[in-house]
Coordinates of C-alpha atoms in Angstrom, one line a residue:
M1 CA 70.9 20.2 -78.4
K2 CA 72.6 18.6 -75.5
T3 CA 74.7 15.5 -76.1
A4 CA 76.4 12.9 -73.8
A5 CA 79.6 14.8 -74.0
D6 CA 78.2 17.9 -72.4
T7 CA 78.5 16.7 -68.9
S8 CA 81.8 15.8 -67.3
V9 CA 82.7 14.0 -64.1
D10 CA 86.4 13.9 -63.2
G11 CA 87.3 14.9 -66.7
A12 CA 85.5 12.0 -68.3
S13 CA 82.5 12.4 -70.6
V14 CA 79.3 11.0 -69.2
D15 CA 75.7 10.7 -70.3
P16 CA 73.4 13.3 -68.8
K17 CA 70.5 10.9 -69.0
R18 CA 72.4 8.1 -67.3
W19 CA 70.3 7.9 -64.1
A20 CA 67.0 7.9 -66.1
A21 CA 68.5 5.2 -68.2
L22 CA 69.4 3.2 -65.1
L23 CA 65.8 3.3 -64.0
V24 CA 64.7 1.6 -67.2
L25 CA 67.5 -0.9 -67.0
L26 CA 66.7 -1.8 -63.4
V27 CA 63.0 -2.3 -64.1
A28 CA 63.9 -4.6 -67.0
A29 CA 66.2 -6.6 -64.7
F30 CA 63.5 -6.7 -62.0
M31 CA 61.0 -8.1 -64.6
D32 CA 63.3 -10.9 -65.6
L33 CA 64.3 -11.9 -62.1
L34 CA 60.7 -11.8 -61.0
D35 CA 59.6 -14.0 -63.8
G36 CA 62.3 -16.5 -62.8
T37 CA 60.5 -17.1 -59.5
I38 CA 56.9 -15.9 -59.8
A39 CA 55.8 -18.7 -62.1
N40 CA 56.6 -21.3 -59.4
V41 CA 53.9 -19.8 -57.2
A42 CA 51.3 -19.9 -59.9
A43 CA 52.2 -23.4 -61.2
P44 CA 49.3 -25.2 -59.3
S45 CA 46.8 -22.8 -60.8
M46 CA 48.2 -23.2 -64.3
Q47 CA 48.1 -27.0 -64.0
R48 CA 44.5 -26.9 -62.8
E49 CA 43.0 -24.4 -65.3
L50 CA 44.9 -25.6 -68.4
G51 CA 44.6 -29.3 -67.6
A52 CA 48.4 -29.5 -67.9
G53 CA 50.4 -32.6 -67.0
Y54 CA 53.3 -32.5 -64.6
S55 CA 55.8 -32.6 -67.4
A56 CA 54.2 -29.6 -69.1
I57 CA 54.4 -27.6 -65.9
Q58 CA 58.0 -28.5 -65.6
W59 CA 58.7 -27.2 -69.1
I60 CA 56.9 -24.0 -68.3
L61 CA 59.3 -23.4 -65.4
V62 CA 62.5 -25.0 -66.8
G63 CA 62.0 -23.9 -70.4
Y64 CA 62.4 -20.2 -69.3
Q65 CA 65.6 -20.9 -67.3
L66 CA 67.2 -23.0 -70.1
A67 CA 66.5 -20.6 -72.9
F68 CA 67.7 -17.7 -70.7
A69 CA 70.9 -19.4 -69.8
L70 CA 71.7 -20.3 -73.4
L71 CA 71.2 -16.9 -74.9
L72 CA 73.1 -14.8 -72.3
I73 CA 76.6 -15.0 -73.9
L74 CA 75.2 -14.5 -77.4
G75 CA 73.0 -11.7 -76.3
G76 CA 75.9 -9.9 -74.7
R77 CA 78.0 -10.1 -77.8
L78 CA 75.1 -9.0 -80.0
G79 CA 75.1 -5.8 -78.0
D80 CA 78.8 -5.2 -78.6
I81 CA 78.4 -5.7 -82.4
F82 CA 75.0 -4.1 -83.2
G83 CA 74.5 -1.6 -80.4
R84 CA 73.6 -2.3 -76.8
K85 CA 70.6 0.1 -76.8
K86 CA 69.2 -1.4 -79.9
V87 CA 69.6 -5.0 -78.7
F88 CA 68.2 -4.1 -75.3
L89 CA 65.1 -2.6 -76.7
L90 CA 64.7 -5.6 -79.0
G91 CA 64.9 -7.9 -75.9
V92 CA 62.3 -5.8 -74.1
A93 CA 59.9 -5.8 -77.0
G94 CA 60.2 -9.6 -77.4
F95 CA 59.9 -10.1 -73.6
T96 CA 56.8 -8.0 -73.5
L97 CA 55.2 -9.7 -76.5
T98 CA 55.8 -13.2 -75.2
S99 CA 54.5 -12.1 -71.8
L100 CA 51.3 -11.3 -73.6
T101 CA 51.1 -14.6 -75.4
A102 CA 51.8 -16.4 -72.1
G103 CA 49.0 -14.5 -70.4
I104 CA 46.4 -15.4 -73.1
A105 CA 47.6 -19.0 -73.7
Q106 CA 44.7 -21.5 -73.9
E107 CA 46.7 -24.7 -74.2
P108 CA 49.6 -26.0 -72.2
W109 CA 51.9 -26.1 -75.4
Q110 CA 51.1 -22.5 -76.1
L111 CA 52.3 -21.5 -72.6
V112 CA 55.4 -23.7 -72.9
V113 CA 56.4 -22.0 -76.2
S114 CA 55.7 -18.6 -74.8
R115 CA 57.8 -19.2 -71.8
V116 CA 60.8 -20.6 -73.8
L117 CA 60.7 -17.6 -76.1
Q118 CA 60.3 -15.3 -73.1
G119 CA 63.4 -16.8 -71.6
A120 CA 65.3 -16.3 -74.9
F121 CA 64.4 -12.7 -75.2
A122 CA 65.4 -12.2 -71.5
G123 CA 68.7 -13.7 -72.5
V124 CA 69.0 -11.0 -75.1
M125 CA 67.8 -8.2 -72.8
V126 CA 69.6 -8.9 -69.5
P127 CA 73.3 -8.8 -70.6
Q128 CA 72.8 -5.3 -71.9
V129 CA 71.9 -4.1 -68.4
L130 CA 75.4 -4.6 -66.9
S131 CA 77.2 -3.6 -70.2
I132 CA 75.3 -0.3 -70.5
I133 CA 76.0 0.5 -66.9
H134 CA 79.6 -0.3 -67.4
V135 CA 80.1 2.0 -70.4
T136 CA 77.6 4.7 -69.3
F137 CA 78.8 5.5 -65.8
S138 CA 82.1 6.9 -64.6
K139 CA 84.2 4.8 -62.3
K140 CA 83.0 6.7 -59.2
E141 CA 79.3 6.4 -60.1
R142 CA 79.5 2.9 -61.4
G143 CA 79.6 1.5 -57.8
T144 CA 76.3 3.2 -57.0
A145 CA 74.7 1.9 -60.2
F146 CA 75.9 -1.7 -59.5
A147 CA 74.8 -1.4 -55.9
L148 CA 71.3 -0.5 -57.0
H149 CA 71.4 -3.4 -59.6
G150 CA 72.3 -5.8 -56.8
L151 CA 69.6 -4.5 -54.5
V152 CA 67.0 -4.9 -57.3
G153 CA 68.1 -8.5 -57.8
G154 CA 67.8 -9.4 -54.2
L155 CA 64.4 -7.8 -53.9
A156 CA 63.1 -9.6 -57.1
A157 CA 64.4 -13.0 -56.0
T158 CA 62.7 -12.8 -52.6
L159 CA 59.6 -10.7 -53.3
G160 CA 58.7 -12.9 -56.3
L161 CA 57.0 -15.3 -54.0
A162 CA 55.0 -12.6 -52.2
I163 CA 54.0 -10.8 -55.4
G164 CA 53.1 -14.0 -57.2
G165 CA 51.0 -15.1 -54.2
L166 CA 49.2 -11.8 -54.0
L167 CA 48.4 -11.7 -57.8
V168 CA 47.1 -15.3 -57.8
Q169 CA 45.2 -14.8 -54.5
W170 CA 43.6 -11.5 -55.6
N171 CA 42.5 -13.1 -58.9
L172 CA 42.3 -9.6 -60.5
F173 CA 39.6 -9.4 -63.3
D174 CA 39.1 -13.1 -62.8
L175 CA 42.4 -13.7 -64.6
S176 CA 44.0 -15.9 -61.9
W177 CA 47.6 -16.8 -62.8
R178 CA 47.5 -14.9 -66.1
T179 CA 48.1 -11.6 -64.3
I180 CA 51.7 -12.6 -63.4
F181 CA 52.5 -12.4 -67.2
L182 CA 50.1 -9.7 -68.3
I183 CA 51.5 -7.3 -65.7
N184 CA 54.7 -7.2 -67.8
V185 CA 52.9 -5.8 -70.8
P186 CA 52.3 -2.2 -69.7
I187 CA 55.6 -2.1 -67.9
G188 CA 57.4 -3.3 -71.0
I189 CA 55.6 -0.8 -73.3
L190 CA 56.6 2.0 -70.9
G191 CA 60.2 0.7 -70.9
L192 CA 60.3 0.7 -74.7
I193 CA 59.0 4.3 -75.0
Y194 CA 61.1 5.7 -72.1
G195 CA 64.2 3.6 -72.9
S196 CA 64.3 4.8 -76.5
K197 CA 64.5 8.4 -75.2
V198 CA 67.0 8.1 -72.3
I199 CA 69.4 5.3 -73.2
T200 CA 72.4 6.3 -75.2
E201 CA 73.6 3.9 -77.9
S202 CA 77.0 2.3 -77.5
K203 CA 78.9 -0.6 -79.1
A204 CA 82.4 -1.8 -79.6
P205 CA 84.6 1.0 -81.2
Q206 CA 86.0 -1.4 -83.8
A207 CA 83.9 -3.6 -86.2
L208 CA 83.2 -7.1 -84.8
R209 CA 81.8 -10.1 -86.6
L210 CA 79.3 -12.6 -85.1
D211 CA 81.1 -15.8 -84.3
T212 CA 78.5 -18.3 -85.6
I213 CA 80.6 -21.4 -85.0
G214 CA 81.3 -20.2 -81.5
V215 CA 77.6 -19.7 -80.9
V216 CA 76.8 -23.3 -82.0
L217 CA 79.6 -24.8 -79.9
A218 CA 78.7 -22.7 -76.8
T219 CA 75.0 -23.5 -77.1
V220 CA 75.5 -27.3 -77.6
G221 CA 78.0 -27.4 -74.7
L222 CA 75.7 -25.5 -72.3
V223 CA 72.6 -27.5 -73.3
M224 CA 74.5 -30.8 -72.6
L225 CA 75.6 -29.4 -69.2
V226 CA 72.6 -27.3 -68.0
Y227 CA 69.6 -29.3 -69.2
P228 CA 70.4 -32.5 -67.2
L229 CA 71.0 -30.3 -64.1
L230 CA 67.7 -28.5 -64.5
Q231 CA 65.7 -31.7 -65.2
G232 CA 67.7 -34.3 -63.3
R233 CA 65.4 -34.9 -60.3
E234 CA 62.2 -34.8 -62.4
L235 CA 63.6 -37.4 -64.8
G236 CA 65.0 -39.6 -62.0
W237 CA 68.7 -38.8 -62.9
P238 CA 68.9 -41.1 -65.9
T239 CA 72.3 -42.4 -67.2
W240 CA 72.1 -40.3 -70.3
G241 CA 72.1 -37.1 -68.2
Y242 CA 75.4 -38.0 -66.6
V243 CA 76.8 -38.9 -70.0
S244 CA 75.6 -35.6 -71.4
M245 CA 77.3 -33.6 -68.7
V246 CA 80.6 -35.5 -69.1
L247 CA 80.5 -35.1 -72.9
S248 CA 79.8 -31.3 -72.5
L249 CA 83.3 -30.9 -71.3
P250 CA 85.1 -31.8 -74.6
V251 CA 82.6 -29.7 -76.4
L252 CA 83.4 -26.7 -74.2
V253 CA 87.1 -27.4 -74.6
L254 CA 86.6 -27.3 -78.4
F255 CA 84.8 -24.0 -78.0
V256 CA 87.8 -22.6 -76.2
M257 CA 90.1 -23.8 -78.9
W258 CA 87.9 -22.2 -81.5
Q259 CA 87.9 -18.9 -79.6
R260 CA 91.7 -18.9 -79.7
R261 CA 91.7 -19.5 -83.4
K262 CA 89.0 -16.9 -84.0
T263 CA 90.9 -14.3 -82.0
G264 CA 94.0 -14.8 -84.2
K265 CA 91.9 -14.9 -87.3
D266 CA 89.9 -11.7 -87.2
G267 CA 89.8 -10.6 -83.5
S268 CA 86.0 -11.3 -83.2
P269 CA 85.5 -14.2 -80.9
L270 CA 82.3 -14.8 -79.1
V271 CA 84.2 -14.7 -75.8
E272 CA 87.4 -12.7 -75.4
L273 CA 89.6 -15.3 -73.7
G274 CA 92.1 -12.6 -72.8
L275 CA 89.7 -11.4 -70.1
F276 CA 90.5 -14.5 -68.1
R277 CA 94.1 -13.4 -67.7
T278 CA 92.8 -10.5 -65.7
R279 CA 92.8 -11.4 -62.0
S280 CA 89.7 -9.5 -61.0
F281 CA 87.7 -11.1 -63.9
S282 CA 88.8 -14.8 -63.5
S283 CA 88.8 -14.9 -59.6
G284 CA 85.6 -12.9 -59.4
L285 CA 83.8 -15.4 -61.7
G286 CA 85.1 -18.2 -59.6
V287 CA 83.7 -16.6 -56.4
N288 CA 80.5 -15.8 -58.2
L289 CA 79.9 -19.4 -59.5
I290 CA 80.6 -21.0 -56.1
F291 CA 78.5 -18.5 -54.2
Y292 CA 75.5 -18.9 -56.4
V293 CA 75.7 -22.7 -56.2
G294 CA 75.0 -22.1 -52.5
M295 CA 72.4 -19.5 -53.1
G296 CA 70.6 -21.6 -55.7
M297 CA 70.4 -24.5 -53.3
F298 CA 69.3 -22.3 -50.4
T299 CA 66.6 -20.4 -52.4
I300 CA 64.9 -23.6 -53.6
G301 CA 65.3 -25.5 -50.3
W302 CA 64.0 -22.5 -48.4
T303 CA 60.9 -22.4 -50.6
L304 CA 60.3 -26.1 -50.1
Y305 CA 60.8 -25.8 -46.3
M306 CA 58.3 -22.9 -46.0
Q307 CA 55.5 -23.8 -48.4
I308 CA 55.5 -27.6 -48.2
G309 CA 57.3 -28.3 -44.9
Q310 CA 55.5 -25.6 -42.9
G311 CA 52.4 -25.4 -45.1
W312 CA 52.6 -21.6 -45.4
S313 CA 50.8 -19.8 -48.2
P314 CA 53.0 -18.3 -51.0
M315 CA 52.1 -14.8 -49.7
R316 CA 53.1 -15.6 -46.1
A317 CA 56.3 -17.3 -47.4
G318 CA 57.1 -14.2 -49.5
L319 CA 56.4 -11.8 -46.6
T320 CA 58.6 -13.9 -44.3
S321 CA 61.5 -13.0 -46.6
L322 CA 61.3 -9.3 -45.8
P323 CA 64.0 -9.5 -43.1
F324 CA 66.3 -10.9 -45.7
C325 CA 65.4 -7.9 -48.0
V326 CA 66.0 -5.4 -45.2
G327 CA 69.4 -6.9 -44.5
A328 CA 70.3 -7.0 -48.2
F329 CA 69.1 -3.4 -48.6
L330 CA 71.4 -2.2 -45.8
T331 CA 74.5 -3.7 -47.2
A332 CA 73.8 -3.6 -51.0
T333 CA 74.8 0.0 -51.4
T334 CA 77.3 0.4 -48.5
S335 CA 79.3 -2.6 -49.6
V336 CA 79.9 -1.3 -53.1
M337 CA 80.1 2.4 -52.3
I338 CA 82.0 2.3 -49.0
L339 CA 83.1 -1.0 -47.7
V340 CA 84.7 -2.7 -50.7
P341 CA 86.4 0.5 -52.0
K342 CA 87.9 1.1 -48.5
F343 CA 88.6 -2.4 -47.3
G344 CA 88.7 -4.4 -50.5
R345 CA 88.0 -8.1 -50.4
K346 CA 88.2 -8.1 -46.6
A347 CA 84.8 -6.5 -46.5
M348 CA 83.4 -9.3 -48.6
Q349 CA 85.1 -11.9 -46.4
V350 CA 83.4 -10.4 -43.3
G351 CA 80.1 -10.6 -45.2
A352 CA 80.8 -14.3 -45.8
L353 CA 81.3 -14.7 -42.1
V354 CA 78.1 -12.9 -41.3
L355 CA 76.3 -15.2 -43.8
I356 CA 77.7 -18.2 -42.0
A357 CA 76.5 -16.9 -38.7
G358 CA 73.0 -16.4 -40.1
L359 CA 73.0 -19.9 -41.5
G360 CA 74.2 -21.4 -38.2
L361 CA 71.5 -19.5 -36.3
Y362 CA 68.9 -20.8 -38.8
I363 CA 70.1 -24.4 -38.2
W364 CA 69.6 -24.0 -34.5
V365 CA 66.1 -22.4 -34.9
A366 CA 64.9 -25.1 -37.4
G367 CA 66.1 -27.8 -35.1
E368 CA 64.7 -26.2 -31.9
K369 CA 61.3 -25.3 -33.2
G370 CA 60.7 -28.0 -35.8
A371 CA 57.1 -27.9 -37.1
D372 CA 56.2 -25.1 -34.7
V373 CA 58.5 -22.5 -36.2
T374 CA 57.0 -19.0 -36.9
T375 CA 57.9 -16.1 -39.1
W376 CA 59.3 -14.3 -36.1
H377 CA 61.5 -17.2 -35.1
I378 CA 63.4 -17.0 -38.4
A379 CA 63.5 -13.2 -38.8
G380 CA 66.8 -12.9 -37.1
P381 CA 68.6 -15.6 -39.1
L382 CA 67.2 -14.2 -42.4
F383 CA 68.3 -10.7 -41.5
L384 CA 71.9 -11.9 -41.0
I385 CA 71.7 -13.9 -44.2
G386 CA 70.5 -10.8 -46.0
L387 CA 73.4 -8.7 -44.6
G388 CA 75.9 -11.3 -45.7
F389 CA 74.3 -11.7 -49.1
G390 CA 74.3 -8.0 -49.8
T391 CA 77.9 -7.7 -48.8
V392 CA 79.1 -10.6 -50.9
A393 CA 76.9 -10.7 -54.0
T394 CA 76.4 -7.0 -54.8
P395 CA 80.0 -6.1 -55.4
L396 CA 80.7 -9.2 -57.6
P397 CA 79.5 -7.8 -61.0
L398 CA 81.5 -4.6 -60.4
I399 CA 84.6 -6.5 -59.4
V400 CA 84.3 -9.0 -62.4
T401 CA 83.9 -6.2 -64.9
S402 CA 86.1 -3.6 -63.3
E403 CA 89.0 -4.1 -65.7
V404 CA 87.0 -5.1 -68.8
P405 CA 87.6 -3.0 -71.9
H406 CA 84.5 -1.2 -73.1
K407 CA 84.6 -3.1 -76.4
D408 CA 84.0 -6.4 -74.5
A409 CA 81.5 -5.1 -72.0
G410 CA 78.6 -7.0 -73.5
S411 CA 80.5 -10.3 -73.8
A412 CA 81.7 -10.0 -70.2
S413 CA 78.2 -9.2 -69.0
G414 CA 76.9 -12.3 -70.8
L415 CA 79.6 -14.4 -69.1
V416 CA 78.8 -13.0 -65.7
N417 CA 75.1 -13.7 -66.1
T418 CA 75.7 -17.2 -67.6
N419 CA 78.1 -17.9 -64.7
T420 CA 75.3 -16.9 -62.2
Q421 CA 72.7 -19.1 -64.0
L422 CA 75.1 -22.0 -64.1
G423 CA 75.6 -21.6 -60.3
F424 CA 71.9 -21.6 -59.7
A425 CA 71.4 -24.7 -61.9
I426 CA 74.1 -26.6 -60.1
G427 CA 72.6 -25.5 -56.8
G428 CA 69.2 -26.6 -57.9
A429 CA 70.5 -30.0 -58.8
L430 CA 72.2 -30.4 -55.4
V431 CA 68.8 -29.9 -53.8
S432 CA 67.9 -33.4 -55.0
V433 CA 70.9 -34.8 -53.3
V434 CA 71.2 -32.7 -50.2
F435 CA 67.6 -32.0 -49.4
F436 CA 65.5 -34.8 -50.9
G437 CA 68.2 -37.4 -50.5
G438 CA 67.6 -37.5 -46.8
L439 CA 64.0 -36.6 -46.7
V440 CA 62.7 -40.2 -46.7
G441 CA 64.9 -41.1 -43.8
H442 CA 64.0 -38.0 -41.8
T443 CA 60.3 -38.8 -42.4
G444 CA 60.7 -42.3 -41.2
A445 CA 62.5 -41.2 -38.1
S446 CA 59.9 -38.5 -37.4
V447 CA 57.1 -41.1 -37.6
D448 CA 59.0 -43.5 -35.4
D449 CA 59.3 -40.7 -32.8
Q450 CA 55.5 -40.1 -33.0
A451 CA 54.5 -43.7 -33.0
P452 CA 53.9 -44.2 -29.3
R453 CA 51.7 -41.1 -29.0
L454 CA 49.9 -41.9 -32.3
R455 CA 49.0 -45.4 -31.1
Q456 CA 47.7 -44.1 -27.8
E457 CA 45.6 -41.4 -29.5
L458 CA 44.2 -43.9 -32.0
V459 CA 43.1 -46.2 -29.2
A460 CA 41.8 -43.4 -27.0
S461 CA 40.1 -41.2 -29.6
A462 CA 39.3 -43.4 -32.6
G463 CA 38.2 -46.4 -30.6
V464 CA 40.5 -48.9 -32.4
T465 CA 42.1 -51.9 -30.8
P466 CA 45.8 -51.9 -29.9
G467 CA 46.5 -54.3 -32.7
E468 CA 44.6 -52.2 -35.2
A469 CA 46.5 -49.1 -33.9
D470 CA 49.8 -50.9 -34.7
S471 CA 48.7 -51.8 -38.2
I472 CA 47.4 -48.2 -38.9
T473 CA 50.7 -46.7 -37.6
Q474 CA 52.7 -49.0 -39.9
A475 CA 50.5 -48.1 -42.9
Y476 CA 50.8 -44.4 -42.0
R477 CA 54.6 -44.8 -41.9
D478 CA 54.6 -46.4 -45.4
C479 CA 52.4 -43.6 -46.7
A480 CA 54.5 -40.9 -45.3
T481 CA 57.9 -42.2 -46.5
E482 CA 56.5 -43.0 -49.9
R483 CA 55.1 -39.6 -50.2
A484 CA 58.4 -38.0 -49.2
G485 CA 60.0 -39.8 -52.1
Q486 CA 57.6 -38.5 -54.7
K487 CA 58.8 -36.2 -57.5
D488 CA 55.5 -34.4 -57.5
V489 CA 54.5 -33.5 -54.0
A490 CA 50.9 -33.0 -55.1
E491 CA 50.6 -36.6 -56.2
V492 CA 49.1 -39.0 -53.6
P493 CA 50.7 -42.4 -53.7
P494 CA 48.5 -45.5 -53.6
S495 CA 49.7 -46.4 -50.1
C496 CA 48.0 -43.2 -48.8
A497 CA 44.6 -44.1 -50.2
T498 CA 43.9 -47.3 -48.4
P499 CA 40.6 -47.6 -46.4
Q500 CA 42.7 -48.1 -43.3
L501 CA 44.0 -44.6 -43.5
T502 CA 40.9 -42.8 -44.9
D503 CA 38.5 -44.1 -42.2
E504 CA 36.7 -41.0 -40.9
R505 CA 37.6 -41.9 -37.3
V506 CA 41.3 -42.2 -38.1
A507 CA 41.9 -39.6 -40.9
P508 CA 41.7 -36.4 -38.6
I509 CA 44.2 -37.8 -36.2
L510 CA 46.6 -38.9 -39.0
A511 CA 46.2 -35.5 -40.6
K512 CA 47.4 -33.7 -37.4
H513 CA 50.3 -36.0 -37.0
G514 CA 51.1 -35.7 -40.8
E515 CA 51.6 -32.0 -40.4
E516 CA 54.0 -32.6 -37.6
T517 CA 55.8 -35.3 -39.6
T518 CA 56.2 -33.0 -42.6
G519 CA 57.3 -30.1 -40.6
V520 CA 59.9 -32.0 -38.6
S521 CA 61.3 -34.0 -41.6
F522 CA 61.5 -30.9 -43.8
A523 CA 63.2 -29.0 -41.0
A524 CA 65.8 -31.8 -40.7
S525 CA 66.5 -31.8 -44.4
F526 CA 66.7 -28.1 -44.5
Q527 CA 69.2 -28.2 -41.6
T528 CA 71.4 -30.5 -43.8
L529 CA 71.1 -28.1 -46.7
L530 CA 72.1 -25.2 -44.5
T531 CA 75.1 -27.1 -43.3
V532 CA 76.2 -27.7 -46.8
F533 CA 75.7 -24.0 -47.6
I534 CA 78.0 -23.1 -44.7
G535 CA 80.6 -25.4 -46.2
I536 CA 80.2 -23.7 -49.6
T537 CA 80.5 -20.2 -48.0
V538 CA 83.7 -21.3 -46.3
V539 CA 85.1 -22.2 -49.7
V540 CA 83.9 -18.8 -51.0
F541 CA 85.8 -17.1 -48.1
F542 CA 89.1 -18.8 -49.0
V543 CA 88.7 -18.4 -52.8
M544 CA 88.3 -14.6 -52.2
F545 CA 92.0 -14.6 -51.3
A546 CA 92.6 -15.0 -55.1
M547 CA 90.8 -11.7 -55.8
P548 CA 92.7 -8.4 -55.9
Q549 CA 93.0 -6.8 -52.5
R550 CA 91.6 -3.5 -53.9
L551 CA 89.4 -2.5 -56.8
R552 CA 91.3 -0.9 -59.6
Q553 CA 90.5 2.8 -59.3
E554 CA 91.0 4.0 -62.9
D555 CA 88.9 3.1 -65.9
P556 CA 90.2 0.1 -67.8
E557 CA 89.9 2.0 -71.0
E558 CA 90.3 5.8 -71.0
D559 CA 87.5 7.7 -72.5
S560 CA 89.9 9.1 -75.0
S561 CA 90.2 5.7 -76.6
D562 CA 86.5 5.2 -76.5
S563 CA 85.5 8.6 -77.9
G564 CA 84.0 7.0 -81.0
E565 CA 82.1 4.4 -79.1
A566 CA 79.0 6.1 -78.0
T567 CA 76.4 7.6 -80.2
P568 CA 74.5 10.2 -78.1
A569 CA 70.8 10.1 -77.9
S570 CA 68.9 13.2 -78.8
A571 CA 67.7 15.3 -76.0

């Protein structure tokens, strides 16, 4: 029988089934990342077929994200304590089962519960991916493994729109939106069977205890911080949300104090605070958080710009992202395997500059083309953004965990993922301020620019008097600005349903101008968002100076000290 110790690379014992195991891990990561975006595409179909209210749909989307973010740190530590393979397979099993219950849900509350549980199991499953990679691969091979992980993440985040659009549009077996969840079931079952055979078990070499008090404090603190960020815009940014975010800080400080006490007491904290004394870990997390604030803002704003502003179908919006995927693909592997090992943080800083160039080009295209922008117009900017994204984002997990002891691999992985989710949540909250904050003003300005042409067309084509044309134009402006301020873009405000605007002579003309207004106003708001993202990327560029100039080349923990850590899987 062959064991994990039978193969050696550079004198270190490695797992002979590591590449097969990586395939299972990447498929699991792809499923999670896909489910984070794919449900957004199917939301209108869910709302229509289940008769769900807007709040229920929000919980179907946000419930997954919230549960996922809250379980990541705990899920990572559970792997360290009970075994990363065991906890990973438990997460896959739960994720698969809840995908099934989501796919067969008959009531909105059933789908909400399924999505929350699905996010929770994803929070258990996902941290094991990075931690198993960290302890399974040698230092030289780890770069390749992390590069593939980063590439899969970029593909899932961008292709989620296209895949979701295709599945809903094809309506396979007359299942409509249900296929986006049911497709996980056979993949999950295969992952369980294959993963149980090729993944080698590993856990912390010394016995660790679950820090229950730490779990409670971390969960309460993160709920108080993340929930208002995720739901702020939908709830109208209530006062209690700001209070909750402020009060989350003393709770998290109390969590840190408890972790210090727990470390001295039995050496089994939920988070090993000593990791933050490592420059690569603390500075890498800082870069990661700031960068994903920008990416979270960009991803949501980009979706709004394409699907609502330009009126593109989910499938077209998803396919438009292919230049981004190509750019990310080209740099995902080269940045980790060649550029960062050779040039260190300078390679990532060049990537940040390329990203800034792509964003700047996109600002010019959005302003120049307005409502007439096409997929080909934005292919160049997206390609540059993809190149920059792959160069910056892909090496970050490797850098953050490069000096993490194997015993803390799960905890560190949970922190990396939580850090990323927090960045996305903050970025999503900023969309309300940066994108929607100026949308009403941009809409009013766009209508004012159109007004002379609109009046002339109403008089010439609809046969109304100049006085009536002025009145209709003002009513149209009120409708457009009120609609721009709606939380639910599918909801039609009362000002848009007046007989003056629905007259069959007038409606076609207003509809044509409405498309132009939406396209121009969303383009202007997106330009503002891109400008803020440039500012965030500039900050990332300078924070990178805090990172080590070069990756540490030797393993943080020699295999001789970890010899008792892995339990080989049977061949």
